[in-house]
Amino acid sequence: MRTAFQKGQKIVAQDVIKKLFGNVETIHKFNLGILCKFKQRLSEYNGSFGDIFLDTIPQMDLYVSYINNYGLAIDTYKLSSSEKRFKTFCEEALQDIGGKLDLPAYLIMPVQRLPRYDLLLRELLKLTPENHVDYNNLVKAKDEIQKMNEFINDKQQEHENRLKLEQLQSKIVTSIPLVLTVPNRLFLREGKVNISKNNSSEVKGTLIAMNDILLLTKRDSTSIDRNIKKITSLILDVVPVIEQPKEEDEMILMDTVKFADKFTLRNEGGVQFTLCCGSDTWTITCENEKEQKNWIKALTEAIDTFSLNSTLDETMAQLNTDFNVIQARYGNLNRQAQVVDVTQILQKLVTEQGGSQLIIYPPAKKTLFGKLLSSSVKNKTLAIVYSLNGDVKIETYATDDTVKIGNLAQ
């Protein structure tokens, strides 16, 4: 399709090609490299393949971009399929390669690639004796591909969460700019409800729960200037969704309830529950009893989690003496899959050194962390978050740097 575009055959716009295929060309080149390594190894077979996986797995985070783009690719395909030139081009291209599948069936293949590598390594291990020369490398590769899959799943969830917040941001009409996409904010659930504030008449609306705020919205938009939402989108540089929300899908913001304000939740039984914050009370009527129970459960868990995190934050703020290692990570900090948590190791070392300082010379660093990461990991860095006499600080150290922090003896 890109070749056709470069030849002047404008099947679709250049940006549509990008939305459809993301970084698939980079992934294709990467997998060709893996294939070449396997072919070379077969020609000089020495009974070992695990090291090839160990060398290439750290680079597989390039799949994050493709997987995050996959939903957009499918939506773009559905919209573009109504264009005759695009539909004809796809049909002819598939005939040329003798394919019986449509384009979406090919687009999902890179998404399935890493889980299939995991299955492949598991099957190889079943057929490999423990005393085989490649057994240990295959075990390490299986563990590493699992970590990579977990990392990619986490990144995908973060991406989907951000898209959901952006979607809500585009639907909610408000008289002031509404910023939902802030760090650490997670979407929990939303549902259609009837809302009564301070015993006023009920209005039909939507209750939206995140891990730190609740949004109470109504569906009657006659009193709000619709241009406000357009201005808000420009101010916040909201990423446009493929299909703009229909007028009937828009929600008018009534109230925002912050978890930090320590509101209370009361189960009224049946289909109702009550939110109380300060002098205000909202009575929420759900569509059925099952929905009411789901809301009670979700909000109770969210309140408990927020309270726990707040307590931890307060505890950290009260660290006003001595020296404490809060968190420490070691590895290539630019690649999440190549990083390990070494907090407990350093905390133990602080205790051994008297509890008020941490000193690590380069040779000791290799002894402490050398077996935690593959030797193929480059640019290893030690990052330490610590509190010293009430201040929280972060320091980073290269492999050859000496670590000296804490209440050091003069």
PDB file of N, CA and C in Angstrom, residues 53-105:
ATOM      1  N   PHE A  53      17.248 -16.442  21.773  1.00  0.00           N
ATOM      2  CA  PHE A  53      16.099 -15.811  22.433  1.00  0.00           C
ATOM      3  C   PHE A  53      16.562 -14.803  23.476  1.00  0.00           C
ATOM      4  N   LEU A  54      17.556 -15.185  24.277  1.00  0.00           N
ATOM      5  CA  LEU A  54      18.029 -14.293  25.334  1.00  0.00           C
ATOM      6  C   LEU A  54      18.581 -12.986  24.767  1.00  0.00           C
ATOM      7  N   ASP A  55      19.211 -13.073  23.589  1.00  0.00           N
ATOM      8  CA  ASP A  55      19.777 -11.875  22.966  1.00  0.00           C
ATOM      9  C   ASP A  55      18.701 -10.965  22.368  1.00  0.00           C
ATOM     10  N   THR A  56      17.598 -11.566  21.907  1.00  0.00           N
ATOM     11  CA  THR A  56      16.591 -10.776  21.176  1.00  0.00           C
ATOM     12  C   THR A  56      15.393 -10.339  22.024  1.00  0.00           C
ATOM     13  N   ILE A  57      15.101 -11.047  23.103  1.00  0.00           N
ATOM     14  CA  ILE A  57      13.930 -10.704  23.927  1.00  0.00           C
ATOM     15  C   ILE A  57      13.972  -9.265  24.440  1.00  0.00           C
ATOM     16  N   PRO A  58      15.132  -8.743  24.904  1.00  0.00           N
ATOM     17  CA  PRO A  58      15.151  -7.357  25.396  1.00  0.00           C
ATOM     18  C   PRO A  58      14.683  -6.327  24.368  1.00  0.00           C
ATOM     19  N   GLN A  59      14.771  -6.662  23.065  1.00  0.00           N
ATOM     20  CA  GLN A  59      14.370  -5.710  22.029  1.00  0.00           C
ATOM     21  C   GLN A  59      12.889  -5.842  21.653  1.00  0.00           C
ATOM     22  N   MET A  60      12.199  -6.814  22.240  1.00  0.00           N
ATOM     23  CA  MET A  60      10.812  -7.067  21.854  1.00  0.00           C
ATOM     24  C   MET A  60       9.830  -6.044  22.397  1.00  0.00           C
ATOM     25  N   ASP A  61      10.328  -5.076  23.191  1.00  0.00           N
ATOM     26  CA  ASP A  61       9.419  -4.028  23.650  1.00  0.00           C
ATOM     27  C   ASP A  61       8.940  -3.140  22.503  1.00  0.00           C
ATOM     28  N   LEU A  62       9.520  -3.325  21.304  1.00  0.00           N
ATOM     29  CA  LEU A  62       9.043  -2.570  20.141  1.00  0.00           C
ATOM     30  C   LEU A  62       7.609  -2.963  19.772  1.00  0.00           C
ATOM     31  N   TYR A  63       7.133  -4.111  20.304  1.00  0.00           N
ATOM     32  CA  TYR A  63       5.747  -4.528  20.058  1.00  0.00           C
ATOM     33  C   TYR A  63       4.741  -3.642  20.790  1.00  0.00           C
ATOM     34  N   VAL A  64       5.184  -2.925  21.826  1.00  0.00           N
ATOM     35  CA  VAL A  64       4.268  -2.086  22.605  1.00  0.00           C
ATOM     36  C   VAL A  64       3.534  -1.105  21.698  1.00  0.00           C
ATOM     37  N   SER A  65       4.291  -0.431  20.838  1.00  0.00           N
ATOM     38  CA  SER A  65       3.702   0.576  19.954  1.00  0.00           C
ATOM     39  C   SER A  65       2.662  -0.044  19.028  1.00  0.00           C
ATOM     40  N   TYR A  66       2.978  -1.201  18.452  1.00  0.00           N
ATOM     41  CA  TYR A  66       2.037  -1.844  17.523  1.00  0.00           C
ATOM     42  C   TYR A  66       0.767  -2.276  18.233  1.00  0.00           C
ATOM     43  N   ILE A  67       0.928  -2.919  19.394  1.00  0.00           N
ATOM     44  CA  ILE A  67      -0.236  -3.433  20.124  1.00  0.00           C
ATOM     45  C   ILE A  67      -1.132  -2.284  20.593  1.00  0.00           C
ATOM     46  N   ASN A  68      -0.521  -1.190  21.039  1.00  0.00           N
ATOM     47  CA  ASN A  68      -1.314  -0.036  21.451  1.00  0.00           C
ATOM     48  C   ASN A  68      -2.065   0.591  20.281  1.00  0.00           C
ATOM     49  N   ASN A  69      -1.526   0.430  19.081  1.00  0.00           N
ATOM     50  CA  ASN A  69      -2.153   1.010  17.887  1.00  0.00           C
ATOM     51  C   ASN A  69      -3.200   0.080  17.275  1.00  0.00           C
ATOM     52  N   TYR A  70      -3.249  -1.190  17.748  1.00  0.00           N
ATOM     53  CA  TYR A  70      -4.078  -2.199  17.080  1.00  0.00           C
ATOM     54  C   TYR A  70      -5.558  -1.811  17.032  1.00  0.00           C
ATOM     55  N   GLY A  71      -6.102  -1.318  18.138  1.00  0.00           N
ATOM     56  CA  GLY A  71      -7.512  -0.928  18.158  1.00  0.00           C
ATOM     57  C   GLY A  71      -7.815   0.152  17.140  1.00  0.00           C
ATOM     58  N   LEU A  72      -6.911   1.139  17.056  1.00  0.00           N
ATOM     59  CA  LEU A  72      -7.063   2.210  16.071  1.00  0.00           C
ATOM     60  C   LEU A  72      -6.987   1.649  14.655  1.00  0.00           C
ATOM     61  N   ALA A  73      -6.109   0.651  14.443  1.00  0.00           N
ATOM     62  CA  ALA A  73      -5.957   0.038  13.119  1.00  0.00           C
ATOM     63  C   ALA A  73      -7.261  -0.620  12.666  1.00  0.00           C
ATOM     64  N   ILE A  74      -7.899  -1.349  13.565  1.00  0.00           N
ATOM     65  CA  ILE A  74      -9.151  -2.025  13.218  1.00  0.00           C
ATOM     66  C   ILE A  74     -10.254  -1.013  12.935  1.00  0.00           C
ATOM     67  N   ASP A  75     -10.341   0.027  13.762  1.00  0.00           N
ATOM     68  CA  ASP A  75     -11.350   1.065  13.526  1.00  0.00           C
ATOM     69  C   ASP A  75     -11.105   1.768  12.194  1.00  0.00           C
ATOM     70  N   THR A  76      -9.837   2.015  11.885  1.00  0.00           N
ATOM     71  CA  THR A  76      -9.480   2.673  10.618  1.00  0.00           C
ATOM     72  C   THR A  76      -9.845   1.793   9.431  1.00  0.00           C
ATOM     73  N   TYR A  77      -9.609   0.480   9.570  1.00  0.00           N
ATOM     74  CA  TYR A  77      -9.965  -0.462   8.499  1.00  0.00           C
ATOM     75  C   TYR A  77     -11.468  -0.439   8.244  1.00  0.00           C
ATOM     76  N   LYS A  78     -12.257  -0.446   9.316  1.00  0.00           N
ATOM     77  CA  LYS A  78     -13.723  -0.449   9.162  1.00  0.00           C
ATOM     78  C   LYS A  78     -14.194   0.806   8.440  1.00  0.00           C
ATOM     79  N   LEU A  79     -13.612   1.952   8.802  1.00  0.00           N
ATOM     80  CA  LEU A  79     -14.012   3.209   8.162  1.00  0.00           C
ATOM     81  C   LEU A  79     -13.559   3.252   6.705  1.00  0.00           C
ATOM     82  N   SER A  80     -12.323   2.767   6.450  1.00  0.00           N
ATOM     83  CA  SER A  80     -11.752   2.834   5.098  1.00  0.00           C
ATOM     84  C   SER A  80     -12.422   1.838   4.155  1.00  0.00           C
ATOM     85  N   SER A  81     -13.009   0.772   4.697  1.00  0.00           N
ATOM     86  CA  SER A  81     -13.626  -0.256   3.853  1.00  0.00           C
ATOM     87  C   SER A  81     -14.825   0.265   3.067  1.00  0.00           C
ATOM     88  N   SER A  82     -15.354   1.406   3.480  1.00  0.00           N
ATOM     89  CA  SER A  82     -16.469   1.994   2.730  1.00  0.00           C
ATOM     90  C   SER A  82     -15.984   2.693   1.462  1.00  0.00           C
ATOM     91  N   GLU A  83     -14.648   2.896   1.371  1.00  0.00           N
ATOM     92  CA  GLU A  83     -14.066   3.506   0.177  1.00  0.00           C
ATOM     93  C   GLU A  83     -13.809   2.430  -0.877  1.00  0.00           C
ATOM     94  N   LYS A  84     -14.339   2.606  -2.058  1.00  0.00           N
ATOM     95  CA  LYS A  84     -14.250   1.584  -3.102  1.00  0.00           C
ATOM     96  C   LYS A  84     -12.804   1.278  -3.477  1.00  0.00           C
ATOM     97  N   ARG A  85     -11.946   2.327  -3.638  1.00  0.00           N
ATOM     98  CA  ARG A  85     -10.553   2.101  -4.038  1.00  0.00           C
ATOM     99  C   ARG A  85      -9.808   1.263  -3.004  1.00  0.00           C
ATOM    100  N   PHE A  86     -10.055   1.573  -1.738  1.00  0.00           N
ATOM    101  CA  PHE A  86      -9.395   0.832  -0.666  1.00  0.00           C
ATOM    102  C   PHE A  86      -9.856  -0.628  -0.661  1.00  0.00           C
ATOM    103  N   LYS A  87     -11.155  -0.841  -0.755  1.00  0.00           N
ATOM    104  CA  LYS A  87     -11.708  -2.194  -0.729  1.00  0.00           C
ATOM    105  C   LYS A  87     -11.191  -3.021  -1.905  1.00  0.00           C
ATOM    106  N   THR A  88     -11.156  -2.404  -3.098  1.00  0.00           N
ATOM    107  CA  THR A  88     -10.670  -3.109  -4.296  1.00  0.00           C
ATOM    108  C   THR A  88      -9.200  -3.452  -4.166  1.00  0.00           C
ATOM    109  N   PHE A  89      -8.410  -2.484  -3.671  1.00  0.00           N
ATOM    110  CA  PHE A  89      -6.969  -2.713  -3.503  1.00  0.00           C
ATOM    111  C   PHE A  89      -6.713  -3.885  -2.558  1.00  0.00           C
ATOM    112  N   CYS A  90      -7.421  -3.940  -1.438  1.00  0.00           N
ATOM    113  CA  CYS A  90      -7.234  -5.017  -0.463  1.00  0.00           C
ATOM    114  C   CYS A  90      -7.587  -6.372  -1.072  1.00  0.00           C
ATOM    115  N   GLU A  91      -8.689  -6.426  -1.803  1.00  0.00           N
ATOM    116  CA  GLU A  91      -9.113  -7.682  -2.418  1.00  0.00           C
ATOM    117  C   GLU A  91      -8.084  -8.174  -3.419  1.00  0.00           C
ATOM    118  N   GLU A  92      -7.561  -7.255  -4.259  1.00  0.00           N
ATOM    119  CA  GLU A  92      -6.567  -7.638  -5.264  1.00  0.00           C
ATOM    120  C   GLU A  92      -5.251  -8.051  -4.608  1.00  0.00           C
ATOM    121  N   ALA A  93      -4.850  -7.332  -3.565  1.00  0.00           N
ATOM    122  CA  ALA A  93      -3.595  -7.657  -2.875  1.00  0.00           C
ATOM    123  C   ALA A  93      -3.666  -9.040  -2.244  1.00  0.00           C
ATOM    124  N   LEU A  94      -4.803  -9.377  -1.652  1.00  0.00           N
ATOM    125  CA  LEU A  94      -4.960 -10.688  -1.022  1.00  0.00           C
ATOM    126  C   LEU A  94      -4.985 -11.800  -2.063  1.00  0.00           C
ATOM    127  N   GLN A  95      -5.563 -11.522  -3.233  1.00  0.00           N
ATOM    128  CA  GLN A  95      -5.563 -12.503  -4.318  1.00  0.00           C
ATOM    129  C   GLN A  95      -4.145 -12.764  -4.819  1.00  0.00           C
ATOM    130  N   ASP A  96      -3.337 -11.693  -4.887  1.00  0.00           N
ATOM    131  CA  ASP A  96      -1.953 -11.820  -5.370  1.00  0.00           C
ATOM    132  C   ASP A  96      -1.122 -12.742  -4.491  1.00  0.00           C
ATOM    133  N   ILE A  97      -1.391 -12.720  -3.187  1.00  0.00           N
ATOM    134  CA  ILE A  97      -0.602 -13.575  -2.289  1.00  0.00           C
ATOM    135  C   ILE A  97      -1.320 -14.890  -1.998  1.00  0.00           C
ATOM    136  N   GLY A  98      -2.455 -15.103  -2.653  1.00  0.00           N
ATOM    137  CA  GLY A  98      -3.198 -16.346  -2.468  1.00  0.00           C
ATOM    138  C   GLY A  98      -3.786 -16.492  -1.084  1.00  0.00           C
ATOM    139  N   GLY A  99      -4.024 -15.356  -0.440  1.00  0.00           N
ATOM    140  CA  GLY A  99      -4.532 -15.397   0.927  1.00  0.00           C
ATOM    141  C   GLY A  99      -6.031 -15.597   0.992  1.00  0.00           C
ATOM    142  N   LYS A 100      -6.467 -16.354   1.966  1.00  0.00           N
ATOM    143  CA  LYS A 100      -7.898 -16.576   2.183  1.00  0.00           C
ATOM    144  C   LYS A 100      -8.416 -15.733   3.347  1.00  0.00           C
ATOM    145  N   LEU A 101      -7.499 -14.993   4.000  1.00  0.00           N
ATOM    146  CA  LEU A 101      -7.866 -14.173   5.142  1.00  0.00           C
ATOM    147  C   LEU A 101      -8.044 -12.725   4.719  1.00  0.00           C
ATOM    148  N   ASP A 102      -8.789 -11.950   5.505  1.00  0.00           N
ATOM    149  CA  ASP A 102      -8.903 -10.530   5.213  1.00  0.00           C
ATOM    150  C   ASP A 102      -7.819  -9.773   5.970  1.00  0.00           C
ATOM    151  N   LEU A 103      -7.711  -8.471   5.744  1.00  0.00           N
ATOM    152  CA  LEU A 103      -6.636  -7.682   6.331  1.00  0.00           C
ATOM    153  C   LEU A 103      -6.629  -7.738   7.860  1.00  0.00           C
ATOM    154  N   PRO A 104      -7.768  -7.615   8.567  1.00  0.00           N
ATOM    155  CA  PRO A 104      -7.737  -7.684  10.031  1.00  0.00           C
ATOM    156  C   PRO A 104      -7.116  -8.978  10.566  1.00  0.00           C
ATOM    157  N   ALA A 105      -7.286 -10.089   9.825  1.00  0.00           N
ATOM    158  CA  ALA A 105      -6.705 -11.361  10.262  1.00  0.00           C
ATOM    159  C   ALA A 105      -5.186 -11.303  10.225  1.00  0.00           C
TER     160      ALA A 105
END
